[in-house]
Amino acid sequence: MGAIQDIFRTHAPAYVEKYGDRMPANHSKTIEAIVNCRSGAYGHTVYECEACGELHRVNRSCGNRHCPTCQNGKALEWLDRQMESRLPGHHFMITFTVPECIRDFIRGHQRKAYGALFKASSEAIKTLAKDDRHIGGDLPGFTGVLHTWGRQLQYHPHIHYVAPGGAFSRKDGRWHCSRLDFYLPVKALSKIYSAKFRDSMKAEGLFHLI
């Protein structure tokens, strides 16, 4: 097992004791699952070697969708599917995040806030991509993945988008390429995203609570 299980086994009891009454139920279940993954808590499977007939006992995994050990294979399969479906040509990575001052609030309203984050960021890309001054296509393609933690294991919700360099235009039926070294202007994209995120949070009934 990896570092996450070691961290949970060492520090989870103290963390749960301090914050357990405020933790979402699925967080507690995830911690318990990862701590017990392949420990024998979920039983074991016995395999017989076809060559020598020796029996091998393998502890069962937790199967939790957040467990890095259980989901590593599925993650690699997902990556292979994305690589097979990608468009030819150059690509860009675009990252959207939220101000540090509201991250604690978002952590307490994750489902609605994450939805607002996805909605605002994807619509910001679409809005700017169709501008003739930039790409001029109303159907950009992109894949977005939500990350909720930073490299130092601090809570830091953000979305990484991988986007091909261009967009399809339904107006002329053509693919409009972006520059090889430039996708969309960051300052303009940030302003549109900020406004749309504010509107999305209002629509979810969260803005007045911040």
Tab-separated table of C-alpha atoms in Angstrom:
chain	number	residue	atom	x	y	z
A	1	MET	CA	0.000	0.000	0.000
A	2	GLY	CA	1.020	3.613	-0.419
A	3	ALA	CA	1.623	6.717	1.600
A	4	ILE	CA	-2.071	7.649	1.893
A	5	GLN	CA	-2.857	4.483	3.849
A	6	ASP	CA	0.158	5.058	6.109
A	7	ILE	CA	-0.967	8.639	6.774
A	8	PHE	CA	-4.526	7.548	7.542
A	9	ARG	CA	-3.409	4.753	9.846
A	10	THR	CA	-1.117	7.096	11.754
A	11	HIS	CA	-3.182	10.273	11.958
A	12	ALA	CA	-6.833	9.401	11.202
A	13	PRO	CA	-7.799	8.431	14.785
A	14	ALA	CA	-6.759	11.840	16.151
A	15	TYR	CA	-8.321	13.635	13.174
A	16	VAL	CA	-11.653	11.815	13.523
A	17	GLU	CA	-11.689	12.427	17.270
A	18	LYS	CA	-11.254	16.166	16.692
A	19	TYR	CA	-13.397	16.693	13.580
A	20	GLY	CA	-15.597	13.608	13.406
A	21	ASP	CA	-18.815	15.415	14.318
A	22	ARG	CA	-18.284	17.840	11.400
A	23	MET	CA	-17.054	15.376	8.781
A	24	PRO	CA	-19.314	14.289	5.917
A	25	ALA	CA	-20.312	10.644	6.375
A	26	ASN	CA	-18.659	9.627	3.104
A	27	HIS	CA	-15.314	10.987	4.344
A	28	SER	CA	-15.440	8.751	7.413
A	29	LYS	CA	-16.323	5.740	5.264
A	30	THR	CA	-13.472	6.518	2.873
A	31	ILE	CA	-10.912	6.762	5.677
A	32	GLU	CA	-12.119	3.477	7.174
A	33	ALA	CA	-12.033	1.748	3.788
A	34	ILE	CA	-8.501	2.862	2.898
A	35	VAL	CA	-7.167	2.029	6.366
A	36	ASN	CA	-8.563	-1.515	6.106
A	37	CYS	CA	-7.776	-2.081	2.416
A	38	ARG	CA	-5.850	-5.363	1.937
A	39	SER	CA	-5.441	-5.694	5.677
A	40	GLY	CA	-7.598	-8.800	6.004
A	41	ALA	CA	-10.564	-6.862	7.362
A	42	TYR	CA	-12.530	-7.609	4.189
A	43	GLY	CA	-11.567	-11.266	4.074
A	44	HIS	CA	-9.299	-12.936	1.571
A	45	THR	CA	-9.278	-14.922	-1.643
A	46	VAL	CA	-7.340	-18.164	-2.097
A	47	TYR	CA	-5.652	-18.878	-5.412
A	48	GLU	CA	-4.121	-22.179	-6.434
A	49	CYS	CA	-0.988	-22.134	-8.584
A	50	GLU	CA	-1.604	-24.182	-11.728
A	51	ALA	CA	2.062	-25.112	-11.955
A	52	CYS	CA	2.823	-26.357	-8.445
A	53	GLY	CA	-0.568	-26.580	-6.760
A	54	GLU	CA	0.496	-24.270	-3.924
A	55	LEU	CA	-2.223	-22.144	-2.359
A	56	HIS	CA	-1.825	-18.380	-2.081
A	57	ARG	CA	-4.008	-16.208	0.126
A	58	VAL	CA	-4.575	-12.620	-1.014
A	59	ASN	CA	-6.310	-10.071	1.222
A	60	ARG	CA	-9.247	-8.384	-0.458
A	61	SER	CA	-9.285	-4.708	-1.400
A	62	CYS	CA	-11.788	-2.157	-0.125
A	63	GLY	CA	-13.039	-1.189	-3.589
A	64	ASN	CA	-13.637	2.402	-2.496
A	65	ARG	CA	-13.590	4.778	-5.458
A	66	HIS	CA	-11.189	7.101	-3.611
A	67	CYS	CA	-8.644	4.417	-2.774
A	68	PRO	CA	-5.471	4.961	-4.840
A	69	THR	CA	-4.614	1.256	-4.742
A	70	CYS	CA	-8.031	-0.025	-5.824
A	71	GLN	CA	-8.578	2.617	-8.482
A	72	ASN	CA	-5.095	2.748	-10.018
A	73	GLY	CA	-5.987	0.233	-12.727
A	74	LYS	CA	-9.244	2.014	-13.547
A	75	ALA	CA	-7.407	5.327	-13.704
A	76	LEU	CA	-4.949	3.922	-16.239
A	77	GLU	CA	-7.816	2.488	-18.308
A	78	TRP	CA	-9.552	5.879	-18.246
A	79	LEU	CA	-6.349	7.562	-19.381
A	80	ASP	CA	-6.009	5.104	-22.277
A	81	ARG	CA	-9.575	5.876	-23.394
A	82	GLN	CA	-8.900	9.606	-23.295
A	83	MET	CA	-5.715	9.194	-25.329
A	84	GLU	CA	-7.558	7.129	-27.939
A	85	SER	CA	-10.309	9.734	-28.320
A	86	ARG	CA	-8.100	12.820	-28.396
A	87	LEU	CA	-8.064	14.993	-31.476
A	88	PRO	CA	-4.879	15.280	-33.540
A	89	GLY	CA	-2.855	18.420	-33.076
A	90	HIS	CA	-1.621	20.544	-30.206
A	91	HIS	CA	-3.268	20.674	-26.781
A	92	PHE	CA	-3.330	22.960	-23.753
A	93	MET	CA	-3.915	22.529	-20.023
A	94	ILE	CA	-6.092	25.142	-18.296
A	95	THR	CA	-6.567	25.297	-14.533
A	96	PHE	CA	-9.420	26.948	-12.626
A	97	THR	CA	-9.427	27.347	-8.856
A	98	VAL	CA	-11.207	29.342	-6.146
A	99	PRO	CA	-9.963	32.015	-3.696
A	100	GLU	CA	-8.331	30.602	-0.591
A	101	CYS	CA	-10.648	32.634	1.626
A	102	ILE	CA	-13.743	30.624	0.595
A	103	ARG	CA	-12.228	27.131	0.473
A	104	ASP	CA	-13.416	26.226	3.977
A	105	PHE	CA	-16.941	27.262	3.004
A	106	ILE	CA	-16.787	25.194	-0.177
A	107	ARG	CA	-15.616	22.184	1.789
A	108	GLY	CA	-18.842	22.364	3.764
A	109	HIS	CA	-20.995	22.631	0.604
A	110	GLN	CA	-19.080	20.403	-1.765
A	111	ARG	CA	-21.739	19.010	-4.099
A	112	LYS	CA	-23.240	22.376	-5.052
A	113	ALA	CA	-19.945	24.281	-5.024
A	114	TYR	CA	-18.154	21.741	-7.228
A	115	GLY	CA	-21.078	21.863	-9.636
A	116	ALA	CA	-20.782	25.643	-9.766
A	117	LEU	CA	-17.035	25.353	-10.343
A	118	PHE	CA	-17.509	23.001	-13.306
A	119	LYS	CA	-20.360	25.043	-14.769
A	120	ALA	CA	-18.568	28.383	-14.514
A	121	SER	CA	-15.222	27.164	-15.853
A	122	SER	CA	-16.621	25.213	-18.805
A	123	GLU	CA	-18.927	28.073	-19.807
A	124	ALA	CA	-16.052	30.551	-19.561
A	125	ILE	CA	-14.025	28.507	-22.056
A	126	LYS	CA	-16.989	28.235	-24.427
A	127	THR	CA	-17.757	31.946	-24.186
A	128	LEU	CA	-14.248	33.098	-25.019
A	129	ALA	CA	-13.527	30.411	-27.620
A	130	LYS	CA	-16.375	31.565	-29.857
A	131	ASP	CA	-15.000	35.119	-29.955
A	132	ASP	CA	-13.619	35.740	-33.461
A	133	ARG	CA	-10.711	37.668	-31.962
A	134	HIS	CA	-9.422	34.450	-30.440
A	135	ILE	CA	-10.596	31.137	-31.938
A	136	GLY	CA	-14.002	31.776	-33.462
A	137	GLY	CA	-15.559	28.375	-32.812
A	138	ASP	CA	-18.599	27.692	-30.662
A	139	LEU	CA	-17.786	24.035	-29.968
A	140	PRO	CA	-14.433	23.724	-28.196
A	141	GLY	CA	-13.511	20.293	-26.910
A	142	PHE	CA	-12.086	19.666	-23.456
A	143	THR	CA	-11.851	17.154	-20.627
A	144	GLY	CA	-12.010	18.419	-17.051
A	145	VAL	CA	-10.821	16.630	-13.907
A	146	LEU	CA	-11.564	17.896	-10.394
A	147	HIS	CA	-8.715	17.832	-7.863
A	148	THR	CA	-9.617	18.601	-4.268
A	149	TRP	CA	-6.147	18.501	-2.699
A	150	GLY	CA	-2.828	20.105	-3.463
A	151	ARG	CA	0.569	18.415	-3.511
A	152	GLN	CA	1.114	19.278	0.150
A	153	LEU	CA	-2.206	17.590	1.017
A	154	GLN	CA	-3.955	20.879	1.763
A	155	TYR	CA	-7.586	21.311	0.727
A	156	HIS	CA	-7.383	23.103	-2.599
A	157	PRO	CA	-10.298	22.476	-5.008
A	158	HIS	CA	-9.414	23.116	-8.643
A	159	ILE	CA	-10.163	21.753	-12.104
A	160	HIS	CA	-7.605	20.856	-14.742
A	161	TYR	CA	-8.883	20.986	-18.321
A	162	VAL	CA	-7.086	19.464	-21.294
A	163	ALA	CA	-8.242	21.181	-24.479
A	164	PRO	CA	-7.249	20.712	-28.113
A	165	GLY	CA	-5.930	23.850	-29.743
A	166	GLY	CA	-9.017	25.048	-31.520
A	167	ALA	CA	-12.794	24.772	-31.786
A	168	PHE	CA	-15.405	23.694	-34.318
A	169	SER	CA	-17.710	26.379	-35.696
A	170	ARG	CA	-21.315	25.476	-36.483
A	171	LYS	CA	-21.548	28.709	-38.448
A	172	ASP	CA	-19.164	27.674	-41.232
A	173	GLY	CA	-18.756	23.975	-40.462
A	174	ARG	CA	-14.980	24.278	-40.055
A	175	TRP	CA	-12.386	23.629	-37.375
A	176	HIS	CA	-10.714	26.866	-36.253
A	177	CYS	CA	-7.174	26.353	-34.948
A	178	SER	CA	-5.653	28.377	-32.152
A	179	ARG	CA	-2.052	29.497	-32.188
A	180	LEU	CA	0.446	26.778	-31.373
A	181	ASP	CA	1.691	28.705	-28.340
A	182	PHE	CA	-1.525	30.367	-27.177
A	183	TYR	CA	-5.076	29.212	-26.467
A	184	LEU	CA	-7.119	31.949	-24.762
A	185	PRO	CA	-6.166	35.165	-22.901
A	186	VAL	CA	-5.853	34.397	-19.213
A	187	LYS	CA	-7.062	37.747	-17.848
A	188	ALA	CA	-10.218	37.748	-19.960
A	189	LEU	CA	-10.867	34.089	-19.132
A	190	SER	CA	-10.438	34.806	-15.419
A	191	LYS	CA	-12.931	37.690	-15.465
A	192	ILE	CA	-15.569	35.633	-17.269
A	193	TYR	CA	-14.995	32.651	-14.984
A	194	SER	CA	-15.215	34.777	-11.819
A	195	ALA	CA	-18.509	36.335	-12.916
A	196	LYS	CA	-20.007	32.992	-13.913
A	197	PHE	CA	-18.847	31.323	-10.697
A	198	ARG	CA	-20.514	34.085	-8.684
A	199	ASP	CA	-23.731	33.646	-10.684
A	200	SER	CA	-23.605	29.847	-10.317
A	201	MET	CA	-23.126	30.114	-6.559
A	202	LYS	CA	-26.100	32.492	-6.412
A	203	ALA	CA	-28.201	30.059	-8.428
A	204	GLU	CA	-27.304	27.308	-5.937
A	205	GLY	CA	-28.362	29.544	-3.039
A	206	LEU	CA	-24.843	29.675	-1.607
A	207	PHE	CA	-23.561	33.159	-2.399
A	208	HIS	CA	-25.329	34.940	0.470
A	209	LEU	CA	-23.951	32.381	2.945
A	210	ILE	CA	-20.265	33.098	2.239
